[in-house]
Coordinates of N, CA and C in Angstrom, one line a residue:
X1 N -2.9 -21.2 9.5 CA -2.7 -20.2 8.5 C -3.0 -20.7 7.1
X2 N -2.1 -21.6 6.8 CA -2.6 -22.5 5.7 C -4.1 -23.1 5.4
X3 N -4.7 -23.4 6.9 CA -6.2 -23.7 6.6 C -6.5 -23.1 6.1
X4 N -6.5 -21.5 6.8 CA -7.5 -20.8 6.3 C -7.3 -20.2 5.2
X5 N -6.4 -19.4 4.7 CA -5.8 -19.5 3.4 C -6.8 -20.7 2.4
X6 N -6.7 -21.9 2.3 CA -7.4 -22.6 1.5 C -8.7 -22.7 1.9
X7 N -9.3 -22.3 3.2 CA -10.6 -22.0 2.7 C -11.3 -20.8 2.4
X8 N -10.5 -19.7 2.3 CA -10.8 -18.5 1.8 C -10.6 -18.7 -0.1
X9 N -9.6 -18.9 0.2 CA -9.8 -19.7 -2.1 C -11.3 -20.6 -2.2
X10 N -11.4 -21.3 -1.6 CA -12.5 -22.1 -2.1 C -13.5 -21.4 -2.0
X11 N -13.8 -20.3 -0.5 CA -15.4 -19.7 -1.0 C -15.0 -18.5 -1.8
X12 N -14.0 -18.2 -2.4 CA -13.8 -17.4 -3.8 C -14.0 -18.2 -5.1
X13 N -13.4 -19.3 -4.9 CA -13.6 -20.4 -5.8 C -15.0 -20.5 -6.3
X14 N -16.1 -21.3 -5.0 CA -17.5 -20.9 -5.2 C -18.5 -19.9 -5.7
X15 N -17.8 -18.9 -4.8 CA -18.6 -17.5 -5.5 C -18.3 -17.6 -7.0
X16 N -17.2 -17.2 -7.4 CA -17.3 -17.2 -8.7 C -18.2 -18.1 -9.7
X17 N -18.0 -19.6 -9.4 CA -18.5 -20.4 -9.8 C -20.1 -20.5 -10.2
X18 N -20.6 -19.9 -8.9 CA -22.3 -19.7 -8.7 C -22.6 -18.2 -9.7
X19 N -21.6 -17.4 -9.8 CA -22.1 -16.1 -10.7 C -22.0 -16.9 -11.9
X20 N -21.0 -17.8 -12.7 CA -21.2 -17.9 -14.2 C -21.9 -19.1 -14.0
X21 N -22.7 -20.2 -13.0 CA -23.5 -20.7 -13.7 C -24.7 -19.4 -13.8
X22 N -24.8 -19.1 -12.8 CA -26.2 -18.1 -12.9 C -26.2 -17.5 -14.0
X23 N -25.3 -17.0 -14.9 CA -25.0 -16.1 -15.9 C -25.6 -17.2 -17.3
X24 N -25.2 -18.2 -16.9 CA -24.9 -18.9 -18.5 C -26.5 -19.1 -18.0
X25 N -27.3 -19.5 -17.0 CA -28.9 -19.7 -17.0 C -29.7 -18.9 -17.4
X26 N -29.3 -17.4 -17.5 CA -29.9 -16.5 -17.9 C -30.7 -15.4 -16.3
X27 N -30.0 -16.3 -14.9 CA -30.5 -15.3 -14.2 C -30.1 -14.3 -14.0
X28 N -28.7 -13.9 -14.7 CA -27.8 -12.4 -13.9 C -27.5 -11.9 -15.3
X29 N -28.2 -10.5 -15.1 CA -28.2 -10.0 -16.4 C -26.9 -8.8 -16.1
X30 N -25.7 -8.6 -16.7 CA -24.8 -7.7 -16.6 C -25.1 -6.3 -17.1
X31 N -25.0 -5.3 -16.3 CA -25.4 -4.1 -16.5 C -24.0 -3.9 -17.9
X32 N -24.2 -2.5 -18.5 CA -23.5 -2.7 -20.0 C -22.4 -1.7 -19.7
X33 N -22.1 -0.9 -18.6 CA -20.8 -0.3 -17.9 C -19.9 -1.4 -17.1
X34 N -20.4 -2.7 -16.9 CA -19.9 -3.6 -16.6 C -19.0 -4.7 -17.4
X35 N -20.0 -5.0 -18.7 CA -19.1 -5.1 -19.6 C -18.5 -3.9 -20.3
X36 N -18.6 -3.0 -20.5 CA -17.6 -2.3 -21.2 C -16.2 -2.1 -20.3
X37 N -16.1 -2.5 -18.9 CA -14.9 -2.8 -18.2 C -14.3 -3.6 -18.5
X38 N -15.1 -5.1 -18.6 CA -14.6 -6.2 -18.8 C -13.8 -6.2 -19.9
X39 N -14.7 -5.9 -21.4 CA -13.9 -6.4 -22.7 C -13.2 -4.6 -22.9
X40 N -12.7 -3.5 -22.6 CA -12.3 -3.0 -22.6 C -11.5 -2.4 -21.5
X41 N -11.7 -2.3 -20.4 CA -11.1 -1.9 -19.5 C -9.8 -2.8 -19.3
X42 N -10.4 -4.3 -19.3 CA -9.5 -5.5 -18.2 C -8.1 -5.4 -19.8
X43 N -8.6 -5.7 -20.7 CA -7.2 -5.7 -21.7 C -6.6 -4.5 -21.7
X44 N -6.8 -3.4 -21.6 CA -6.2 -2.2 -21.9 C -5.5 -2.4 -20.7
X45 N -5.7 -2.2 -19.3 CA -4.6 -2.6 -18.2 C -4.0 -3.5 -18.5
X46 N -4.4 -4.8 -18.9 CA -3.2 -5.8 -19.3 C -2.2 -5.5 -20.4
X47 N -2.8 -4.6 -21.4 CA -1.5 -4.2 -22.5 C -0.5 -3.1 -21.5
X48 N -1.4 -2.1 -20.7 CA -0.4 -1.2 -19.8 C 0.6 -2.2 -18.9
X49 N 0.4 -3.0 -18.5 CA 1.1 -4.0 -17.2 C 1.9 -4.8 -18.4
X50 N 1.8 -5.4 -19.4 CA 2.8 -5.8 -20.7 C 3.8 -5.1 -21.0
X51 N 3.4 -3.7 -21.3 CA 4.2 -2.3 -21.8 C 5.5 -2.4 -20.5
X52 N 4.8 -1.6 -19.4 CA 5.6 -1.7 -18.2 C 6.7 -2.8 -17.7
X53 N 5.8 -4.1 -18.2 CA 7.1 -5.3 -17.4 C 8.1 -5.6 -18.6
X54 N 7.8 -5.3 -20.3 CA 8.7 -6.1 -20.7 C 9.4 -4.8 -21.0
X55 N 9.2 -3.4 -20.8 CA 10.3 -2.5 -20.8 C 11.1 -2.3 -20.1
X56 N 10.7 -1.9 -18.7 CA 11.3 -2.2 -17.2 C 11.7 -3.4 -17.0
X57 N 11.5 -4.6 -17.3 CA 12.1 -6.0 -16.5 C 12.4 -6.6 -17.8
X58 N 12.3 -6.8 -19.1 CA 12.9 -7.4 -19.8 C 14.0 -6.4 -20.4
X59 N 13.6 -5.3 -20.9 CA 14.4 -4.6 -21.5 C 15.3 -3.7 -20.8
X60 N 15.2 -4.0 -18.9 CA 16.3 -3.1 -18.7 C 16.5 -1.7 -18.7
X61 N 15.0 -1.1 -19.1 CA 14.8 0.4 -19.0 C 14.3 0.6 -17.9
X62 N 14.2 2.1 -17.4 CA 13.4 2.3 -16.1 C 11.8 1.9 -16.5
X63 N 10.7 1.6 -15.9 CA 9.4 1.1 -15.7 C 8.4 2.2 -16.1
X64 N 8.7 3.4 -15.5 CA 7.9 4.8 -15.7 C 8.2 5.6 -17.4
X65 N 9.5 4.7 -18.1 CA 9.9 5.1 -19.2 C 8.9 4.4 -20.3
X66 N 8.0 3.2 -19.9 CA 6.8 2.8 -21.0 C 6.1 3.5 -21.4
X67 N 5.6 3.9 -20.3 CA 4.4 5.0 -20.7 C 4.6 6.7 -21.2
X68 N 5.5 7.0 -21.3 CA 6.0 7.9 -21.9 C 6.1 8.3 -23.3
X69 N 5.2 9.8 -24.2 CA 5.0 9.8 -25.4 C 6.6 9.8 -26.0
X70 N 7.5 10.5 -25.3 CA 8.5 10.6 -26.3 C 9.6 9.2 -26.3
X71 N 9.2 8.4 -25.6 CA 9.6 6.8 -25.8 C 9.0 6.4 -26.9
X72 N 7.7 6.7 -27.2 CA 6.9 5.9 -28.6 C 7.1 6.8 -29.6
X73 N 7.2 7.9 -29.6 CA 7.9 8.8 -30.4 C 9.1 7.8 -30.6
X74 N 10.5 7.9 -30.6 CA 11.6 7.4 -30.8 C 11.5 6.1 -31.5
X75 N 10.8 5.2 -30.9 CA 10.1 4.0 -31.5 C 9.7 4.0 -32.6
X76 N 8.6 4.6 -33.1 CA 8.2 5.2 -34.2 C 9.2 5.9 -35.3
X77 N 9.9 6.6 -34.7 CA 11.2 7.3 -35.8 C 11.9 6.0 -36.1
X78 N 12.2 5.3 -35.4 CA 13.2 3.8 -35.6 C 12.4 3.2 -36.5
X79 N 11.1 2.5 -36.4 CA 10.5 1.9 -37.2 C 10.1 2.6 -38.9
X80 N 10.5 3.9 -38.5 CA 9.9 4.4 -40.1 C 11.4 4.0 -41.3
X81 N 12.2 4.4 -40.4 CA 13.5 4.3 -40.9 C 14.2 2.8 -41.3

């Protein structure tokens, strides 16, 4: 189990490795819906998955209460005041 486990990382390891040298040589050209995922898609889920874990698991509120307008409403009224 453990074998293979570590040889499934390494040819992910690989793969990956062989797309950004190819990338940085100039043979793989990224279509531009691909990057607009990357530098926009991949952080905006990371701020949503931030929002969610440090409200829900740091702060002790329910998880589904992050993303909620009248949560950042409230927030908002606190901070004007």
């Amino acid at each position: 189990m453990k074998e293979k486990l570590l040889h499934r990382f390494k040819t992910v390891y690989n793969r990956i490795k062989l797309f950004f040298e190819a990338y940085f040589r100039g043979e793989f050209k990224m279509r531009f819906w691909v990057k607009l995922i990357i530098f926009i898609g991949l952080p905006l889920l990371a701020l949503i998955i931030g929002l969610i874990f440090g409200y829900g698991v740091i702060g002790d509120g329910d998880k589904v209460d992050a993303l909620k307008p009248s949560t950042w409403m409230h927030i908002l009224e606190f901070l004007r005041n």
